[in-house]
Amino acid sequence: MAASPTSYDAIILGAGAAGLMAAARAGQKGMRVAVLEKADKPGKKILISGGGRCNFTNVNAGPGNFLSDNPHFAKSALARYTAQNFIDLVNAHGITWHEKTLGQLFCDGSAKQIVQMLLDECPDDRVDVICEAEVTAVEHEDNRFAVMASGQIFTAPKLVIATGGPSIPKMGASSFAYDLARQFGLKVVEPRPALVPLTLGGDDVLFRELSGVSAPVSARAGSGKKKAEFAEAALFTHKGLSGPAILQISSYWRHGEEIGITFLPEADAEWLIGLKKDYPRANLRTVLRHHLPDRLADALADRIGIETEFSNVPDKALRLAGQQLADWRFTPNGTEGFAKAEVTIGGISTAELSSQTMEAKKVPGLYAIGEAVDVTGWLGGYNFQWAWASGAAAAEAM
Ligand code: FDA
């Protein structure tokens, strides 16, 4: 019997990266799929991603690039739908791309091409992408889900939560996925902003004077198994710290903890003592100015407080200065919050889901994919790779 207009084999909530991938692949297997999207067009976060060029994957993507309460959860999906699978898809659509840095792949043209590709992958006669359809309620009875969206009711035996996380609320992002998961008795790991600038207060507030200054650093945060170090650029802002190195460590940072920054990643603890031998008339400020932007060099020299030429400074003081430069401690007083966070850490607990299928263990037919789930990638195309992989895993299983 042909399905009536509101009756489908699967309903996908959210036409973002994960939802569109799941819809395309479920449609290709012959399923009748409705994708309900509250915005006026699909894939809005894809469109603004990567500065409009979409960093659509990372060639190095593997489970080690993701944070989750269960670090093993992402393994299966990532192994079954790899960065190469997505690259093959992009190539098949004639979209040209380039590697920018650290395995990050971007469109040569525009992120619009990725959204169009995903829509083109959805067979017209199988998949309906319905925009301006905000889902407000979901019921589950007799193994069917009934979804209320903008005054209409849609029903299906399968329901996929792909409504993302609450980062960038001004784009309409919300905690809808978590509310729905809780309605079905699924636990949610406390959501926090991630890939987000950190704010400085207290003594560190003086560094805010350096707003606009950027330098290559090595930055560290976290403790125990949840710690990480990234060698990339840091940027001082009028509120604190940003730039790729800081965004990366923000995912590992917890309120009250310190972060460590190595300002001269190439230098070792004896570096200044070596300079004292070779250039006894030099001083710390001029040496730092040689390697770092002047304003940053001056700020660091002021705080270290060694003004005289090296020949007058004891080795011990130089060694201490070297150690300080190698592990400068800041205690951020917060983050710039969901308003500025590229992703959300936490989300629907992976303990509730099958890592093979993304199906809820206690609610057969209910799936959760993408950012809604407690799997968060590093900066650099990893979050889209999780969206593609988890979307593909759910579609395969439905
Ligand atoms: P996503 O947020 O994409 O989609 C969820 C959809 O659900 C949205 O379209 C939303 O409107 C819809 N929705 C929500 N509630 C609803 C409701 N009640 N009813 C109906 N629809 C509803 N990652 C990366 O790998 N490379 C990159 O270059 C970038 N760049 C980037 C830039 C910026 C500024 C941001 C904010 C984020 C990134 N990201 C990124 C992260 C990436 O965008 C993010 O991880 C994915 O979009 C997540 O895909 P999802 O499909 O899970 O959610």
CSV table of N, CA, C and O and ligand atoms in Angstrom, one decimal, residues 13-20 36-39 41-46 48-51 53-57 106 133-136 149 162-165 167-168 171-174 176-177 195 341-343 369-372 378-387, ligand 1:
chain,number,residue,atom,x,y,z
A,13,LEU,N,14.5,14.3,12.2
A,13,LEU,CA,14.3,15.6,12.8
A,13,LEU,C,15.5,16.4,12.6
A,13,LEU,O,16.6,16.2,13.2
A,14,GLY,N,15.5,17.5,11.7
A,14,GLY,CA,16.7,18.3,11.5
A,14,GLY,C,17.3,18.0,10.2
A,14,GLY,O,17.8,16.9,9.9
A,15,ALA,N,17.4,19.1,9.3
A,15,ALA,CA,18.1,18.9,8.0
A,15,ALA,C,19.4,19.6,8.1
A,15,ALA,O,19.8,20.5,7.3
A,16,GLY,N,20.2,19.1,9.1
A,16,GLY,CA,21.6,19.6,9.2
A,16,GLY,C,22.5,18.5,8.5
A,16,GLY,O,22.0,17.7,7.7
A,17,ALA,N,23.8,18.5,8.8
A,17,ALA,CA,24.7,17.6,8.2
A,17,ALA,C,24.3,16.1,8.4
A,17,ALA,O,24.2,15.3,7.5
A,18,ALA,N,24.1,15.8,9.7
A,18,ALA,CA,23.8,14.4,10.0
A,18,ALA,C,22.4,14.0,9.4
A,18,ALA,O,22.3,12.9,8.8
A,19,GLY,N,21.4,14.8,9.6
A,19,GLY,CA,20.1,14.5,9.1
A,19,GLY,C,20.0,14.3,7.6
A,19,GLY,O,19.4,13.4,7.1
A,20,LEU,N,20.7,15.2,6.9
A,20,LEU,CA,20.7,15.1,5.4
A,20,LEU,C,21.4,13.8,4.9
A,20,LEU,O,21.0,13.2,4.0
A,36,LEU,N,12.3,16.9,8.7
A,36,LEU,CA,11.5,18.1,9.2
A,36,LEU,C,12.5,19.1,9.7
A,36,LEU,O,13.3,18.8,10.6
A,37,GLU,N,12.5,20.3,9.1
A,37,GLU,CA,13.5,21.3,9.5
A,37,GLU,C,12.8,22.6,9.8
A,37,GLU,O,12.0,23.1,9.1
A,38,LYS,N,13.2,23.1,11.0
A,38,LYS,CA,12.5,24.4,11.4
A,38,LYS,C,12.9,25.6,10.7
A,38,LYS,O,12.2,26.5,10.5
A,39,ALA,N,14.2,25.6,10.2
A,39,ALA,CA,14.7,26.8,9.5
A,39,ALA,C,14.0,26.9,8.1
A,39,ALA,O,13.4,26.0,7.6
A,41,LYS,N,15.6,27.0,5.3
A,41,LYS,CA,16.4,26.2,4.3
A,41,LYS,C,17.3,25.2,5.0
A,41,LYS,O,17.6,25.4,6.2
A,42,PRO,N,17.6,24.1,4.3
A,42,PRO,CA,18.4,23.1,5.0
A,42,PRO,C,19.9,23.5,5.2
A,42,PRO,O,20.4,24.3,4.4
A,43,GLY,N,20.6,22.8,6.1
A,43,GLY,CA,22.0,22.9,6.2
A,43,GLY,C,22.6,24.3,6.5
A,43,GLY,O,23.7,24.6,6.1
A,44,LYS,N,21.9,25.0,7.4
A,44,LYS,CA,22.4,26.4,7.6
A,44,LYS,C,23.8,26.4,8.3
A,44,LYS,O,24.6,27.3,8.0
A,45,LYS,N,24.1,25.5,9.2
A,45,LYS,CA,25.4,25.5,9.8
A,45,LYS,C,26.5,25.1,8.8
A,45,LYS,O,27.6,25.5,8.9
A,46,ILE,N,26.1,24.2,7.9
A,46,ILE,CA,27.1,23.8,6.8
A,46,ILE,C,27.4,25.1,6.0
A,46,ILE,O,28.6,25.4,5.7
A,48,ILE,N,27.5,28.2,6.9
A,48,ILE,CA,28.5,29.2,7.5
A,48,ILE,C,29.8,28.6,7.9
A,48,ILE,O,30.7,29.2,8.4
A,49,SER,N,29.9,27.3,7.7
A,49,SER,CA,31.1,26.6,8.3
A,49,SER,C,32.3,26.9,7.5
A,49,SER,O,32.2,27.2,6.3
A,50,GLY,N,33.5,26.7,8.1
A,50,GLY,CA,34.8,26.9,7.5
A,50,GLY,C,34.8,28.3,6.7
A,50,GLY,O,35.3,28.3,5.6
A,51,GLY,N,34.3,29.3,7.3
A,51,GLY,CA,34.3,30.6,6.7
A,51,GLY,C,33.6,30.6,5.4
A,51,GLY,O,34.0,31.4,4.4
A,53,ARG,N,33.4,28.0,3.3
A,53,ARG,CA,34.0,27.1,2.4
A,53,ARG,C,33.8,25.6,2.9
A,53,ARG,O,34.3,24.7,2.3
A,54,CYS,N,33.3,25.5,4.1
A,54,CYS,CA,33.0,24.2,4.7
A,54,CYS,C,34.3,23.3,4.8
A,54,CYS,O,34.7,22.7,3.8
A,55,ASN,N,34.8,23.2,6.0
A,55,ASN,CA,35.9,22.2,6.3
A,55,ASN,C,35.2,20.9,6.5
A,55,ASN,O,34.8,20.5,7.6
A,56,PHE,N,34.9,20.2,5.3
A,56,PHE,CA,33.9,19.1,5.4
A,56,PHE,C,34.4,17.8,5.9
A,56,PHE,O,33.6,16.9,6.3
A,57,THR,N,35.7,17.6,6.0
A,57,THR,CA,36.2,16.4,6.7
A,57,THR,C,37.7,16.7,7.1
A,57,THR,O,38.3,17.7,6.8
A,106,PHE,N,38.8,21.6,2.6
A,106,PHE,CA,37.8,22.7,2.3
A,106,PHE,C,37.4,22.7,0.9
A,106,PHE,O,38.1,22.3,0.0
A,133,ALA,N,9.3,23.7,9.3
A,133,ALA,CA,8.5,22.7,10.0
A,133,ALA,C,9.1,22.4,11.4
A,133,ALA,O,10.0,21.5,11.5
A,134,GLU,N,8.8,23.3,12.3
A,134,GLU,CA,9.4,23.1,13.6
A,134,GLU,C,8.7,22.0,14.4
A,134,GLU,O,7.5,22.1,14.6
A,135,VAL,N,9.5,21.1,14.8
A,135,VAL,CA,8.9,20.0,15.6
A,135,VAL,C,8.6,20.4,17.0
A,135,VAL,O,9.6,20.9,17.7
A,136,THR,N,7.4,20.3,17.5
A,136,THR,CA,7.1,20.7,18.8
A,136,THR,C,6.7,19.6,19.7
A,136,THR,O,6.8,19.7,21.0
A,149,ALA,N,4.6,19.0,13.7
A,149,ALA,CA,5.5,20.0,13.2
A,149,ALA,C,4.6,21.1,12.5
A,149,ALA,O,4.0,20.7,11.5
A,162,ALA,N,18.1,14.4,14.9
A,162,ALA,CA,19.3,15.0,14.3
A,162,ALA,C,19.2,16.5,14.4
A,162,ALA,O,19.6,17.2,13.4
A,163,THR,N,18.8,17.0,15.6
A,163,THR,CA,18.5,18.4,15.7
A,163,THR,C,19.7,19.1,16.3
A,163,THR,O,19.6,20.3,16.7
A,164,GLY,N,20.9,18.5,16.4
A,164,GLY,CA,22.1,19.2,16.8
A,164,GLY,C,22.1,19.6,18.3
A,164,GLY,O,21.4,19.1,19.1
A,165,GLY,N,23.1,20.5,18.6
A,165,GLY,CA,23.2,21.0,20.0
A,165,GLY,C,22.9,22.5,20.1
A,165,GLY,O,22.6,23.1,19.0
A,167,SER,N,24.8,25.1,20.4
A,167,SER,CA,25.7,26.2,20.1
A,167,SER,C,25.1,27.1,19.0
A,167,SER,O,24.5,26.6,18.0
A,168,ILE,N,25.4,28.4,19.2
A,168,ILE,CA,24.9,29.5,18.3
A,168,ILE,C,23.4,29.6,18.3
A,168,ILE,O,22.7,29.3,17.3
A,171,MET,N,21.2,31.3,15.7
A,171,MET,CA,20.9,30.6,14.4
A,171,MET,C,19.7,29.6,14.6
A,171,MET,O,19.4,28.8,13.8
A,172,GLY,N,19.1,29.6,15.8
A,172,GLY,CA,18.0,28.7,16.1
A,172,GLY,C,18.4,27.4,16.8
A,172,GLY,O,17.5,26.6,17.0
A,173,ALA,N,19.7,27.3,17.1
A,173,ALA,CA,20.1,26.1,17.8
A,173,ALA,C,19.5,26.0,19.2
A,173,ALA,O,19.3,27.1,19.8
A,174,SER,N,19.1,24.8,19.6
A,174,SER,CA,18.4,24.7,20.9
A,174,SER,C,18.7,23.4,21.5
A,174,SER,O,19.4,22.5,20.9
A,176,PHE,N,16.6,21.1,22.0
A,176,PHE,CA,15.4,20.2,21.7
A,176,PHE,C,15.8,18.8,21.7
A,176,PHE,O,15.0,17.9,22.2
A,177,ALA,N,16.9,18.4,21.2
A,177,ALA,CA,17.3,17.0,21.2
A,177,ALA,C,17.3,16.4,22.6
A,177,ALA,O,16.9,15.2,22.8
A,195,LEU,N,35.0,24.2,21.7
A,195,LEU,CA,35.6,25.0,20.6
A,195,LEU,C,35.1,26.4,20.7
A,195,LEU,O,34.5,27.0,19.8
A,341,ALA,N,30.3,29.3,20.7
A,341,ALA,CA,30.8,27.9,20.7
A,341,ALA,C,30.6,27.3,19.4
A,341,ALA,O,29.4,27.3,18.9
A,342,GLU,N,31.6,26.7,18.7
A,342,GLU,CA,31.4,26.1,17.4
A,342,GLU,C,30.6,24.8,17.6
A,342,GLU,O,29.9,24.4,16.7
A,343,VAL,N,30.8,24.1,18.7
A,343,VAL,CA,30.0,22.9,19.0
A,343,VAL,C,29.7,22.8,20.5
A,343,VAL,O,30.1,23.6,21.3
A,369,ILE,N,21.7,11.0,16.2
A,369,ILE,CA,23.0,11.1,15.4
A,369,ILE,C,23.5,12.6,15.5
A,369,ILE,O,22.8,13.5,15.9
A,370,GLY,N,24.8,12.7,15.0
A,370,GLY,CA,25.3,14.1,14.9
A,370,GLY,C,25.7,14.7,16.2
A,370,GLY,O,26.0,14.0,17.2
A,371,GLU,N,25.6,16.0,16.3
A,371,GLU,CA,26.0,16.7,17.4
A,371,GLU,C,25.1,16.5,18.6
A,371,GLU,O,25.5,16.8,19.8
A,372,ALA,N,23.9,16.0,18.4
A,372,ALA,CA,23.0,15.8,19.5
A,372,ALA,C,23.5,14.7,20.5
A,372,ALA,O,23.2,14.7,21.6
A,378,TRP,N,37.4,17.4,17.5
A,378,TRP,CA,38.3,18.5,17.5
A,378,TRP,C,37.9,19.5,16.4
A,378,TRP,O,37.1,19.2,15.5
A,379,LEU,N,38.6,20.7,16.4
A,379,LEU,CA,38.4,21.7,15.4
A,379,LEU,C,39.1,21.1,14.1
A,379,LEU,O,40.2,20.5,14.2
A,380,GLY,N,38.5,21.3,12.9
A,380,GLY,CA,39.2,20.9,11.7
A,380,GLY,C,38.5,19.8,10.9
A,380,GLY,O,39.2,19.0,10.3
A,381,GLY,N,37.2,19.9,10.8
A,381,GLY,CA,36.5,18.9,9.9
A,381,GLY,C,36.0,17.7,10.6
A,381,GLY,O,35.3,16.9,10.0
A,382,TYR,N,36.4,17.5,11.9
A,382,TYR,CA,36.1,16.2,12.6
A,382,TYR,C,34.6,16.2,12.9
A,382,TYR,O,34.0,15.1,12.9
A,383,ASN,N,34.0,17.3,13.2
A,383,ASN,CA,32.6,17.3,13.6
A,383,ASN,C,31.7,16.9,12.5
A,383,ASN,O,30.7,16.2,12.6
A,384,PHE,N,32.0,17.4,11.3
A,384,PHE,CA,31.2,17.0,10.1
A,384,PHE,C,31.5,15.5,9.9
A,384,PHE,O,30.5,14.8,9.5
A,385,GLN,N,32.7,15.0,10.0
A,385,GLN,CA,32.9,13.6,9.7
A,385,GLN,C,32.1,12.8,10.7
A,385,GLN,O,31.5,11.7,10.3
A,386,TRP,N,31.9,13.2,11.9
A,386,TRP,CA,31.0,12.5,12.8
A,386,TRP,C,29.6,12.5,12.4
A,386,TRP,O,28.8,11.5,12.4
A,387,ALA,N,29.2,13.7,11.9
A,387,ALA,CA,27.8,13.8,11.4
A,387,ALA,C,27.6,12.9,10.2
A,387,ALA,O,26.6,12.2,10.2
B,1,FDA,P1,23.1,20.8,12.8
B,1,FDA,O1,23.1,21.9,13.8
B,1,FDA,O2,23.9,21.0,11.6
B,1,FDA,O3,21.6,20.5,12.3
B,1,FDA,C1,20.5,20.4,13.1
B,1,FDA,C2,19.3,20.9,12.4
B,1,FDA,O4,18.1,20.7,13.2
B,1,FDA,C3,19.4,22.4,12.2
B,1,FDA,O5,19.2,22.7,10.8
B,1,FDA,C4,18.2,23.0,13.0
B,1,FDA,O6,17.6,24.1,12.5
B,1,FDA,C5,17.3,21.8,13.1
B,1,FDA,N1,16.4,21.8,14.3
B,1,FDA,C6,16.7,22.1,15.5
B,1,FDA,N2,15.6,22.0,16.3
B,1,FDA,C7,14.6,21.7,15.5
B,1,FDA,C8,13.2,21.4,15.7
B,1,FDA,N3,12.6,21.5,16.9
B,1,FDA,N4,12.4,21.1,14.6
B,1,FDA,C9,13.0,21.0,13.4
B,1,FDA,N5,14.3,21.2,13.1
B,1,FDA,C10,15.1,21.5,14.2
B,1,FDA,N6,32.4,21.4,11.8
B,1,FDA,C11,33.3,20.9,10.9
B,1,FDA,O7,33.5,19.7,10.9
B,1,FDA,N7,33.9,21.8,10.0
B,1,FDA,C12,33.7,23.1,10.0
B,1,FDA,O8,34.2,23.8,9.1
B,1,FDA,C13,32.8,23.7,10.9
B,1,FDA,N8,32.6,25.0,11.0
B,1,FDA,C14,31.6,25.5,11.9
B,1,FDA,C15,31.4,26.9,12.0
B,1,FDA,C16,30.5,27.4,12.8
B,1,FDA,C17,30.3,28.9,12.9
B,1,FDA,C18,29.7,26.5,13.7
B,1,FDA,C19,28.7,27.0,14.6
B,1,FDA,C20,30.0,25.1,13.6
B,1,FDA,C21,30.9,24.6,12.7
B,1,FDA,N9,31.2,23.3,12.7
B,1,FDA,C22,32.1,22.8,11.8
B,1,FDA,C23,30.4,22.3,13.5
B,1,FDA,C24,29.3,21.7,12.6
B,1,FDA,O9,28.6,22.7,12.0
B,1,FDA,C25,28.4,20.8,13.5
B,1,FDA,O10,29.1,19.9,14.2
B,1,FDA,C26,27.4,20.1,12.6
B,1,FDA,O11,26.6,21.0,11.9
B,1,FDA,C27,26.5,19.2,13.4
B,1,FDA,O12,25.6,18.6,12.5
B,1,FDA,P2,24.1,18.1,13.0
B,1,FDA,O13,23.4,17.7,11.7
B,1,FDA,O14,24.3,17.2,14.1
B,1,FDA,O15,23.5,19.5,13.5
